[in-house]
Coordinates of C-alpha atoms and ligand atoms in Angstrom, one line a residue:
M492 CA -63.9 106.6 -2.1
I493 CA -61.9 109.7 -3.0
N494 CA -58.3 110.4 -2.2
H495 CA -57.4 106.7 -2.0
Q496 CA -53.7 107.7 -2.1
S497 CA -53.7 108.9 1.4
R498 CA -54.9 105.6 2.8
H499 CA -53.4 102.3 3.8
L500 CA -52.9 100.7 0.4
T501 CA -51.2 97.9 -1.4
S502 CA -50.4 98.5 -5.0
L503 CA -51.4 95.9 -7.5
N504 CA -49.5 97.7 -10.2
G505 CA -46.8 95.7 -12.0
E506 CA -46.7 92.8 -14.4
W507 CA -50.1 91.1 -15.1
K508 CA -50.5 88.0 -17.1
V509 CA -52.7 88.4 -20.2
I510 CA -54.7 86.5 -22.8
I511 CA -55.4 88.3 -26.0
D512 CA -58.9 87.2 -27.0
P513 CA -59.8 88.5 -30.5
T514 CA -63.2 86.7 -30.7
D515 CA -64.5 86.9 -27.1
I516 CA -64.3 83.1 -26.8
G517 CA -62.8 83.5 -23.3
Q518 CA -66.3 84.5 -22.1
W519 CA -67.7 81.2 -23.3
R520 CA -64.7 79.3 -21.8
Q521 CA -65.2 81.2 -18.5
V522 CA -61.5 82.2 -18.3
W523 CA -62.1 83.6 -14.8
Q524 CA -62.7 80.1 -13.4
E525 CA -59.0 79.3 -14.2
R526 CA -59.8 75.6 -14.5
K527 CA -57.1 73.0 -14.1
P528 CA -57.3 69.6 -15.8
Q529 CA -59.0 67.0 -13.7
K530 CA -58.3 63.9 -15.8
K531 CA -56.2 62.9 -18.8
T532 CA -58.8 63.9 -21.4
D533 CA -59.2 67.5 -20.0
F534 CA -57.5 70.0 -22.1
I535 CA -57.6 73.5 -20.9
E536 CA -57.6 75.6 -24.0
Y537 CA -57.7 79.0 -22.3
S538 CA -55.1 79.7 -19.6
F539 CA -52.9 82.4 -18.4
E540 CA -50.0 80.2 -17.6
G541 CA -46.9 80.6 -19.7
G542 CA -48.4 83.5 -21.6
P543 CA -47.3 87.1 -22.1
E544 CA -47.4 89.8 -19.4
L545 CA -48.3 93.5 -19.7
S546 CA -47.5 96.3 -17.3
V547 CA -50.2 97.9 -15.3
P548 CA -50.9 100.8 -15.4
G549 CA -50.4 100.8 -19.1
D550 CA -52.4 100.6 -22.3
F551 CA -52.0 97.4 -24.2
N552 CA -51.7 99.1 -27.7
S553 CA -48.3 100.5 -27.0
Q554 CA -46.9 97.4 -25.2
R555 CA -47.1 94.9 -28.0
C556 CA -46.7 95.6 -31.8
D557 CA -49.5 93.1 -32.5
L558 CA -51.9 95.2 -30.5
T559 CA -51.0 98.7 -31.9
Y560 CA -54.4 99.3 -33.3
T561 CA -56.4 96.7 -31.4
E562 CA -59.9 97.5 -30.3
G563 CA -60.8 94.2 -28.7
I564 CA -60.7 92.0 -25.6
V565 CA -57.7 91.3 -23.4
W566 CA -58.0 89.2 -20.2
N567 CA -55.7 90.3 -17.4
K568 CA -54.7 88.4 -14.2
K569 CA -52.9 89.3 -11.0
Q570 CA -52.2 87.1 -8.1
F571 CA -51.9 88.7 -4.6
N572 CA -51.5 87.6 -1.0
Y573 CA -53.6 89.0 1.8
I574 CA -54.3 88.1 5.4
A575 CA -57.8 89.4 6.4
K576 CA -58.1 91.6 9.5
S577 CA -61.3 91.3 11.4
D578 CA -61.6 95.0 12.1
K579 CA -60.9 96.3 8.6
R580 CA -62.7 96.7 5.4
L581 CA -61.0 96.1 2.1
F582 CA -61.6 97.7 -1.3
L583 CA -60.3 97.0 -4.8
Y584 CA -59.6 100.3 -6.5
F585 CA -59.1 101.0 -10.2
G586 CA -58.0 104.5 -11.4
A587 CA -59.4 103.7 -14.9
V588 CA -59.9 100.8 -17.3
N589 CA -60.7 101.6 -20.9
Y590 CA -63.5 100.9 -21.8
L591 CA -65.5 98.0 -20.2
A592 CA -64.2 96.1 -17.3
D593 CA -65.6 92.9 -15.8
V594 CA -63.8 92.1 -12.6
Y595 CA -63.6 88.6 -11.0
L596 CA -62.0 87.7 -7.7
N597 CA -61.2 84.0 -7.0
G598 CA -63.7 83.0 -9.8
E599 CA -66.5 85.1 -8.5
K600 CA -67.7 88.2 -10.4
L601 CA -67.4 91.4 -8.4
G602 CA -69.0 93.6 -11.0
S603 CA -68.5 95.6 -14.1
H604 CA -67.7 99.2 -15.0
E605 CA -68.2 101.2 -18.1
G606 CA -66.3 104.3 -19.0
G607 CA -62.6 104.5 -19.8
F608 CA -61.4 107.5 -17.8
T609 CA -62.8 107.5 -14.2
P610 CA -62.1 105.6 -11.0
F611 CA -64.2 102.8 -9.6
Q612 CA -64.0 100.3 -6.7
F613 CA -65.5 97.2 -5.3
E614 CA -65.7 96.2 -1.7
I615 CA -64.1 92.8 -1.2
T616 CA -64.3 92.5 2.6
G617 CA -65.2 88.9 3.3
K618 CA -64.5 88.0 -0.3
V619 CA -60.8 88.0 -0.1
K620 CA -59.1 84.7 1.1
D621 CA -56.2 84.4 3.5
G622 CA -53.2 83.7 1.4
A623 CA -53.2 83.7 -2.4
N624 CA -56.0 85.4 -4.3
S625 CA -56.5 85.6 -8.0
L626 CA -57.9 88.7 -9.7
V627 CA -59.1 88.5 -13.3
V628 CA -60.1 91.6 -15.3
K629 CA -61.7 91.4 -18.7
V630 CA -61.0 94.6 -20.6
D631 CA -63.0 95.3 -23.8
N632 CA -62.2 98.6 -25.7
R633 CA -64.4 97.9 -28.7
R634 CA -66.4 100.9 -29.7
L635 CA -70.1 101.0 -28.9
K636 CA -72.8 102.8 -30.8
N637 CA -74.3 103.8 -27.5
G638 CA -70.9 104.2 -25.8
V639 CA -69.5 107.5 -24.4
P640 CA -67.6 108.3 -26.6
G641 CA -69.6 106.7 -29.4
L642 CA -68.3 105.2 -32.6
G643 CA -66.3 108.1 -34.0
Y644 CA -63.5 110.1 -32.4
D645 CA -60.2 111.5 -33.3
W646 CA -57.7 110.0 -30.9
L647 CA -56.2 106.5 -30.4
N648 CA -58.4 104.3 -28.4
Y649 CA -55.8 103.1 -26.0
G650 CA -57.3 100.0 -24.2
G651 CA -56.3 98.3 -21.0
I652 CA -55.9 98.9 -17.3
T653 CA -54.5 102.4 -17.9
R654 CA -54.3 103.7 -14.3
D655 CA -53.4 102.4 -10.9
V656 CA -54.9 99.4 -9.2
A657 CA -54.7 99.0 -5.5
L658 CA -56.1 97.3 -2.4
V659 CA -57.2 99.9 0.0
E660 CA -57.8 99.0 3.7
T661 CA -60.1 101.2 5.8
N662 CA -61.6 101.0 9.3
N663 CA -65.2 99.8 9.5
T664 CA -66.6 103.3 9.4
Y665 CA -64.4 105.5 7.2
I666 CA -64.4 108.9 5.5
D667 CA -65.4 108.0 1.9
D668 CA -65.9 111.5 0.6
Y669 CA -65.7 115.1 1.4
S670 CA -66.0 118.5 -0.2
I671 CA -63.8 121.3 1.0
Q672 CA -63.9 124.3 -1.3
L673 CA -64.8 128.0 -1.0
K674 CA -68.5 128.9 -1.3
K675 CA -69.4 130.4 -4.6
G676 CA -68.3 134.0 -4.7
S677 CA -66.6 134.0 -1.3
L678 CA -62.9 134.4 -0.7
D679 CA -62.9 133.3 3.0
E680 CA -65.9 131.0 3.6
V681 CA -65.6 127.2 3.0
L682 CA -69.0 125.6 2.5
G683 CA -68.7 121.8 2.3
W684 CA -69.3 118.5 3.9
V685 CA -67.7 115.3 5.1
H686 CA -69.3 111.9 4.6
L687 CA -68.7 108.7 6.6
D688 CA -69.5 105.2 5.3
G689 CA -70.2 102.4 7.8
T690 CA -72.3 101.5 10.8
Q691 CA -71.0 104.2 13.1
A692 CA -72.7 107.0 11.2
G693 CA -73.0 109.6 14.0
Q694 CA -69.6 110.7 15.1
A695 CA -67.5 113.7 16.1
V696 CA -65.8 115.1 12.9
E697 CA -63.0 117.6 12.6
V698 CA -61.6 119.6 9.8
K699 CA -58.1 120.9 10.5
I700 CA -55.9 123.3 8.6
P701 CA -52.9 123.5 10.9
E702 CA -51.2 126.3 9.0
L703 CA -54.2 128.6 9.7
N704 CA -54.9 127.2 13.1
V705 CA -58.3 126.0 11.9
D706 CA -59.8 123.2 14.0
Y707 CA -63.5 123.0 13.0
K708 CA -65.6 120.6 15.0
I709 CA -69.0 119.1 13.9
R710 CA -71.0 115.9 14.2
S711 CA -72.1 113.6 11.4
D712 CA -75.8 112.8 11.3
E713 CA -77.4 109.3 11.1
N714 CA -76.6 109.2 7.3
G715 CA -72.9 109.9 8.0
L716 CA -73.1 113.4 6.7
A717 CA -71.5 116.4 8.5
K718 CA -71.9 119.9 7.1
V719 CA -68.9 122.2 7.0
D720 CA -69.1 126.0 7.1
L721 CA -65.9 127.7 8.3
T722 CA -64.1 130.9 7.6
A723 CA -60.3 131.5 7.5
D724 CA -57.9 134.0 6.2
F725 CA -56.7 132.1 3.2
Q726 CA -53.8 132.9 0.9
L727 CA -55.7 132.4 -2.3
W728 CA -54.6 129.9 -5.0
S729 CA -53.7 131.5 -8.3
P730 CA -51.3 130.8 -11.2
E731 CA -48.9 133.3 -9.7
N732 CA -49.2 131.7 -6.2
P733 CA -50.5 128.1 -6.4
K734 CA -50.8 127.9 -2.6
L735 CA -52.1 124.6 -1.2
Y736 CA -52.8 123.9 2.5
Q737 CA -52.6 120.6 4.3
V738 CA -56.1 119.8 5.4
I739 CA -56.8 116.9 7.8
I740 CA -60.3 115.4 7.9
K741 CA -60.7 113.4 11.0
S742 CA -63.5 111.4 12.7
E743 CA -63.5 109.1 15.7
T744 CA -62.8 106.2 13.4
D745 CA -60.8 107.6 10.6
S746 CA -58.4 110.3 9.4
V747 CA -57.3 111.5 5.9
A748 CA -55.0 114.2 4.7
D749 CA -55.2 116.2 1.6
E750 CA -53.5 119.2 0.0
I751 CA -56.3 121.7 -0.8
G752 CA -56.2 125.2 -2.3
F753 CA -58.8 127.9 -2.1
R754 CA -59.9 130.3 -4.9
S755 CA -63.0 131.7 -6.4
I756 CA -64.0 131.4 -10.1
E757 CA -66.9 133.3 -11.6
V758 CA -68.4 134.8 -14.6
D759 CA -69.4 138.4 -14.1
G760 CA -71.1 139.7 -17.3
S761 CA -68.6 139.3 -20.1
K762 CA -65.6 138.6 -17.8
V763 CA -64.1 135.6 -16.2
L764 CA -63.0 136.4 -12.7
L765 CA -60.4 134.5 -10.7
N766 CA -60.4 135.6 -7.1
K767 CA -62.6 138.6 -8.2
K768 CA -60.1 139.8 -10.8
P769 CA -60.5 139.4 -14.5
I770 CA -58.3 136.8 -16.1
F771 CA -57.5 136.0 -19.7
L772 CA -57.5 132.2 -20.2
K773 CA -54.2 131.4 -22.0
A774 CA -55.0 127.7 -22.7
V775 CA -53.9 124.8 -24.8
N776 CA -55.6 121.5 -25.7
I777 CA -53.9 118.3 -24.5
H778 CA -54.6 114.7 -25.2
E779 CA -53.6 112.1 -22.6
E780 CA -50.7 110.8 -24.6
N781 CA -47.0 110.7 -23.7
P782 CA -45.6 111.9 -27.1
Y783 CA -42.2 110.3 -26.6
K784 CA -43.6 106.9 -25.8
A785 CA -46.6 107.0 -28.1
A786 CA -48.6 105.6 -25.1
R787 CA -51.4 106.8 -22.9
A788 CA -50.0 109.1 -20.2
Y789 CA -50.8 108.3 -16.6
S790 CA -47.8 109.0 -14.3
E791 CA -46.4 112.1 -12.7
V792 CA -43.5 112.0 -15.1
D793 CA -45.9 112.0 -18.1
A794 CA -47.9 114.8 -16.5
K795 CA -44.8 116.9 -16.1
I796 CA -43.8 116.4 -19.7
L797 CA -47.1 117.7 -20.9
L798 CA -47.6 120.4 -18.3
N799 CA -44.0 121.8 -18.6
A800 CA -44.6 122.2 -22.3
A801 CA -47.9 124.0 -21.7
K802 CA -46.1 126.3 -19.2
E803 CA -43.3 127.0 -21.6
L804 CA -45.9 128.0 -24.2
G805 CA -47.2 130.6 -21.7
C806 CA -50.4 128.9 -20.6
N807 CA -52.4 129.4 -17.4
L808 CA -55.0 126.8 -18.3
V809 CA -55.0 123.3 -19.9
R810 CA -58.0 121.9 -21.5
L811 CA -57.8 118.2 -20.8
A812 CA -59.5 117.0 -24.0
H813 CA -61.8 115.1 -24.4
Y814 CA -62.2 112.9 -21.3
P815 CA -61.0 113.1 -17.7
H816 CA -57.2 112.6 -17.6
A817 CA -55.4 110.8 -14.8
E818 CA -55.5 112.3 -11.3
N819 CA -51.7 112.9 -11.5
M820 CA -52.3 115.3 -14.3
V821 CA -54.9 117.4 -12.4
K822 CA -52.8 117.4 -9.2
E823 CA -49.5 118.4 -11.0
A824 CA -51.3 121.2 -12.9
E825 CA -52.7 122.5 -9.6
K826 CA -49.2 122.4 -8.0
M827 CA -47.7 124.2 -11.0
G828 CA -50.4 127.0 -11.0
I829 CA -52.1 125.8 -14.1
M830 CA -55.9 125.9 -14.1
V831 CA -57.6 122.8 -15.4
W832 CA -60.6 122.3 -17.7
D833 CA -62.0 118.8 -17.0
E834 CA -64.2 117.2 -19.7
I835 CA -66.3 114.1 -20.2
P836 CA -66.2 112.2 -23.5
V837 CA -69.5 113.4 -24.8
Y838 CA -68.0 113.9 -28.2
Q839 CA -69.6 114.3 -31.7
H840 CA -71.3 111.0 -32.5
I841 CA -73.2 110.4 -29.3
E842 CA -76.6 108.5 -29.6
F843 CA -78.5 110.8 -27.2
S844 CA -81.8 109.1 -28.0
D845 CA -80.6 105.6 -27.0
S846 CA -82.2 105.1 -23.6
L847 CA -78.9 104.1 -21.9
V848 CA -76.8 107.0 -23.0
P849 CA -78.1 109.8 -20.7
A850 CA -77.4 107.5 -17.7
K851 CA -73.9 106.8 -18.9
M852 CA -73.1 110.5 -19.4
E853 CA -74.4 111.2 -15.9
T854 CA -72.3 108.5 -14.3
M855 CA -69.2 109.8 -16.0
M856 CA -70.0 113.3 -15.0
K857 CA -70.6 112.2 -11.4
E858 CA -67.4 110.2 -11.3
M859 CA -65.4 113.1 -12.6
V860 CA -66.9 115.6 -10.2
R861 CA -66.5 113.2 -7.3
R862 CA -62.8 112.7 -8.0
D863 CA -61.8 116.3 -8.7
K864 CA -64.2 118.5 -6.7
N865 CA -61.5 119.3 -4.1
R866 CA -59.0 120.4 -6.7
C867 CA -59.2 124.1 -6.8
G868 CA -57.1 124.0 -9.9
V869 CA -60.1 122.6 -11.7
V870 CA -62.1 125.7 -12.8
I871 CA -64.3 124.2 -15.5
W872 CA -66.5 121.2 -16.0
S873 CA -66.9 120.6 -19.7
L874 CA -69.9 118.5 -20.5
S875 CA -69.8 118.1 -24.3
N876 CA -67.8 118.8 -27.4
E877 CA -69.2 119.4 -30.9
T878 CA -72.6 117.9 -30.7
Y879 CA -75.3 118.9 -33.1
P880 CA -78.8 120.4 -32.4
G881 CA -80.3 118.2 -35.1
T882 CA -79.3 115.0 -33.2
P883 CA -82.5 113.7 -31.6
N884 CA -82.7 114.3 -27.9
R885 CA -79.4 116.2 -27.8
N886 CA -80.7 119.4 -26.2
E887 CA -82.9 117.6 -23.6
A888 CA -80.1 115.2 -22.6
L889 CA -77.4 117.9 -22.3
I890 CA -79.7 120.4 -20.5
E891 CA -80.6 117.7 -17.9
L892 CA -76.9 116.8 -17.6
T893 CA -76.0 120.5 -17.0
Q894 CA -78.7 120.8 -14.3
K895 CA -77.4 117.7 -12.6
C896 CA -73.8 118.9 -12.7
R897 CA -74.8 122.3 -11.3
A898 CA -76.7 120.7 -8.5
L899 CA -73.6 118.7 -7.6
D900 CA -71.2 121.6 -7.8
S901 CA -72.4 125.2 -8.2
T902 CA -69.0 126.7 -7.7
R903 CA -67.3 126.0 -11.0
L904 CA -68.1 127.1 -14.6
I905 CA -70.0 124.6 -16.7
V906 CA -69.3 124.6 -20.4
H907 CA -70.5 123.1 -23.6
V908 CA -68.1 123.3 -26.6
I909 CA -70.0 123.9 -29.8
N910 CA -69.1 124.4 -33.5
T911 CA -72.5 125.0 -35.0
Q912 CA -71.8 128.7 -35.8
S913 CA -71.9 129.7 -39.4
Y914 CA -69.2 131.7 -41.1
N915 CA -70.3 133.6 -44.2
N916 CA -69.1 137.0 -45.6
N917 CA -66.3 137.0 -43.0
T918 CA -69.0 137.0 -40.3
F919 CA -69.5 134.4 -37.5
N920 CA -73.1 133.8 -36.5
V921 CA -73.2 132.1 -33.1
W922 CA -76.7 130.9 -32.3
D923 CA -76.9 127.4 -30.8
P924 CA -79.5 127.4 -28.0
L925 CA -77.2 125.0 -25.9
Y926 CA -75.2 128.1 -25.1
N927 CA -78.0 129.1 -22.8
Y928 CA -76.6 126.4 -20.5
S929 CA -73.0 127.2 -20.9
D930 CA -71.1 129.7 -18.8
L931 CA -68.9 130.5 -21.7
I932 CA -69.5 130.8 -25.4
A933 CA -66.9 128.1 -26.1
L934 CA -66.5 127.6 -29.8
N935 CA -64.3 125.6 -32.1
E936 CA -63.5 127.1 -35.4
Y937 CA -60.9 126.0 -38.0
I938 CA -60.8 129.0 -40.3
G939 CA -57.7 128.8 -42.5
W940 CA -57.7 125.0 -42.3
Y941 CA -61.1 123.3 -42.9
I942 CA -62.8 126.5 -44.0
P943 CA -61.1 129.3 -46.0
W944 CA -61.0 132.9 -44.9
Q945 CA -63.6 135.1 -46.4
G946 CA -62.1 138.4 -45.8
K947 CA -59.3 139.9 -43.8
P948 CA -58.9 138.3 -40.4
S949 CA -58.7 141.8 -38.9
E950 CA -62.1 142.7 -40.4
T951 CA -64.0 139.6 -39.1
K952 CA -67.5 140.4 -37.8
W953 CA -69.4 138.6 -35.1
K954 CA -73.1 138.1 -34.5
I955 CA -73.5 136.4 -31.1
A956 CA -77.0 135.8 -29.7
W957 CA -75.6 136.3 -26.2
P958 CA -73.9 139.7 -26.4
D959 CA -73.0 139.7 -22.7
K960 CA -71.3 136.3 -22.3
P961 CA -67.6 135.7 -22.3
V962 CA -66.3 134.1 -25.5
F963 CA -63.7 131.4 -25.5
I964 CA -62.1 130.0 -28.7
S965 CA -61.8 126.4 -27.5
E966 CA -60.1 125.1 -30.7
F967 CA -58.4 126.5 -33.8
G968 CA -55.3 125.5 -35.7
G969 CA -54.1 123.4 -38.6
G970 CA -51.8 120.5 -39.4
A971 CA -48.1 120.6 -40.3
L972 CA -45.4 118.1 -40.5
Y973 CA -42.3 119.3 -38.6
G974 CA -39.5 120.2 -41.0
S975 CA -41.8 120.5 -44.0
D976 CA -41.0 124.1 -45.0
G977 CA -43.2 126.2 -46.9
P978 CA -43.9 127.6 -50.4
G979 CA -42.1 125.7 -53.1
D980 CA -42.2 122.6 -51.1
E981 CA -44.7 120.2 -52.6
A982 CA -46.1 119.6 -49.1
G983 CA -48.2 122.8 -49.6
Q984 CA -50.8 122.8 -46.9
W985 CA -48.8 120.5 -44.6
S986 CA -45.9 122.8 -44.3
E987 CA -44.9 124.6 -41.1
D988 CA -45.3 127.9 -42.9
Y989 CA -48.9 127.1 -43.8
Q990 CA -49.7 126.3 -40.2
K991 CA -47.8 129.4 -39.0
Q992 CA -49.9 131.6 -41.3
I993 CA -53.1 130.2 -39.8
Y994 CA -51.7 131.2 -36.3
M995 CA -50.8 134.7 -37.5
D996 CA -54.3 135.1 -39.0
Q997 CA -56.1 133.7 -36.0
T998 CA -54.2 135.8 -33.5
T999 CA -55.1 138.8 -35.6
M1000 CA -58.7 137.8 -35.8
F1001 CA -58.9 137.4 -32.0
S1002 CA -58.8 141.1 -31.6
T1003 CA -62.2 141.2 -33.4
V1004 CA -63.9 138.8 -31.0
P1005 CA -66.3 140.5 -28.6
N1006 CA -65.8 139.6 -24.9
L1007 CA -62.9 137.4 -25.7
C1008 CA -61.9 135.7 -22.4
G1009 CA -59.4 133.2 -23.7
V1010 CA -58.1 131.0 -26.5
C1011 CA -57.0 127.4 -26.8
P1012 CA -55.1 126.1 -29.8
W1013 CA -55.6 122.6 -31.0
I1014 CA -53.2 121.0 -29.9
L1015 CA -50.0 121.0 -27.9
F1016 CA -48.3 117.8 -29.3
D1017 CA -48.9 115.8 -32.5
Y1018 CA -50.8 112.7 -31.3
R1019 CA -51.9 109.4 -32.6
S1020 CA -55.2 109.0 -34.3
L1021 CA -56.6 106.3 -36.6
G1022 CA -58.4 108.8 -38.8
R1023 CA -55.1 110.4 -39.9
M1024 CA -53.6 108.1 -42.4
N1025 CA -52.1 110.4 -45.0
Q1026 CA -49.1 108.3 -45.6
V1027 CA -46.7 111.2 -46.4
Y1028 CA -47.6 113.8 -43.8
Q1029 CA -49.7 112.1 -41.1
K1030 CA -48.6 108.5 -40.7
G1031 CA -51.3 107.9 -38.1
Y1032 CA -50.8 111.2 -36.4
N1033 CA -53.0 114.3 -36.1
R1034 CA -50.4 116.9 -37.1
K1035 CA -52.1 119.9 -35.6
G1036 CA -49.6 119.9 -32.7
L1037 CA -47.5 123.0 -32.0
I1038 CA -44.8 120.5 -31.1
S1039 CA -44.0 117.3 -32.9
E1040 CA -44.2 113.9 -31.2
H1041 CA -40.4 114.2 -30.9
G1042 CA -40.5 117.4 -29.0
E1043 CA -39.6 119.8 -32.0
K1044 CA -41.3 123.1 -31.8
K1045 CA -43.0 124.1 -35.1
K1046 CA -43.0 127.7 -36.4
A1047 CA -46.6 128.2 -35.2
W1048 CA -45.5 127.6 -31.6
Y1049 CA -43.5 130.8 -31.6
I1050 CA -46.5 132.8 -32.9
M1051 CA -48.7 131.5 -30.1
N1052 CA -45.9 132.0 -27.5
E1053 CA -45.6 135.7 -28.6
Y1054 CA -49.4 136.1 -28.5
Y1055 CA -49.5 134.8 -24.9
K1056 CA -46.7 137.2 -23.9
T1057 CA -48.9 140.1 -24.9
K1058 CA -51.8 138.9 -22.7
Ligands
GCB430 C1 -62.2 119.1 -33.6 C2 -62.3 118.1 -32.5 C3 -61.0 117.5 -32.2 C4 -60.3 117.1 -33.5 C5 -60.0 118.4 -34.3 C6 -59.3 118.1 -35.6 O1 -63.0 119.9 -33.9 O2 -62.9 118.7 -31.4 O3 -61.2 116.4 -31.3 O4 -59.2 116.4 -33.2 O5 -61.2 119.0 -34.5 O6 -58.1 117.9 -35.6 O7 -60.0 118.1 -36.6

């Protein structure tokens, strides 16, 4: 279901008992059976009783020093009471578990979920007992060769039950999904649908927007589907006016409320248009990490820390790299008038030719679109980052994924982020055929950091095989340790001045980019990553932040801030 927050729910957040299981022996011992000794010679060698507890939502890495870098298995248990109601259905909802979750209720397996960043649920009507119930979740965040992401990535692999868990009660036939957004290109026509799940599929359905006196009536068909096509005089959502309306979706057996905004987003030739007007995308990359806690972000408070920093930098868009962030983040951004770039973790080392991988990517894409499709703040679905044309099956898999995403939602931009361009003689050559399937030429380049300049930034030349498409610099930057200050300091490349120079050169170079529609520095805050173990300057952090993990602005921050003031 979507919008579980607006339903009758009982939170299962809080302290959960855990067993840390470095060798997966709990599987063999069948931890979920929670056996009790029957006779004197029974010794239960795997049990939750008397053990540690961890907070949910919360990654396990930041909650115990012995788990800081753990990529492994942790069993989690929560006891809850419930009295079944004959006329209600009950669902167990998870906002996200990273990466594999096996879920057991009262010793019975409910199912599994793969993918660390999207919600899932199990129906437990008839499975829940009156009185005490025991929920056991096996979480496994070990990397998989055929996982999404795969084996290699540049962020901390925070494991655990990282988002909300709740029991959600619904009527027998309930509104499980709906899509209420403007038709592509229109500023006043909503084209959407409402879907009912349950036996009473054919019903009267209403979509109400009280502030606009909209009361649109339809009937759902035998599959529970009701098509919506209504017009209204909307105040459009934009960064200057992030207007949201209360929308009530009602059927004979259910009712849900949402806050929905209306806007159009399009590419017209070389321009990106928001509500039919060209807009320059002043973006910043963000990982889902609360810098001050060195923990995975999930709450509204976490979201505000990250988004206020983006706003202060001068941004109107956040690229939520490299996986779907918590719903709190998307909703807060929308309220604050910040557009959102949603992404799935199809990142670098993906095994496209493994027969399971395309299905995993598709599931993640669908779960992301399902959750966020009513968020007008979300303007971009990003389906891949830095994949290589030489990887077997890469093009086929990503083209198919693009088509499937477009079929689900034709209203937003769909993007692939690519870094296969060459840079010789101060000339970028942008050629990757995957750009045929991307609404923007979104490219990552680290000139001045991984690759030296080959001429004056102001004289950079561009050969782009798609001369009419908008170009978006989706990553650029360099690392600096806050307080490490410049020439003379033996820090050399890790100094703030070195990073500042990269930003000065890059912002100069931007004026040479044809059809530039936006830029997006890597990255807002320094963040934890296992691949960054220079013991003097990195200490387990990717230092490309414009702000340190303690909140100190580096010199490059001011360059970027000035640049955004001119745009
Ligand atoms: C990239 C990746 C990003 C890395 C960054 C870096 O190109 O997309 O995930 O963290 O470079 O710091 O090297």
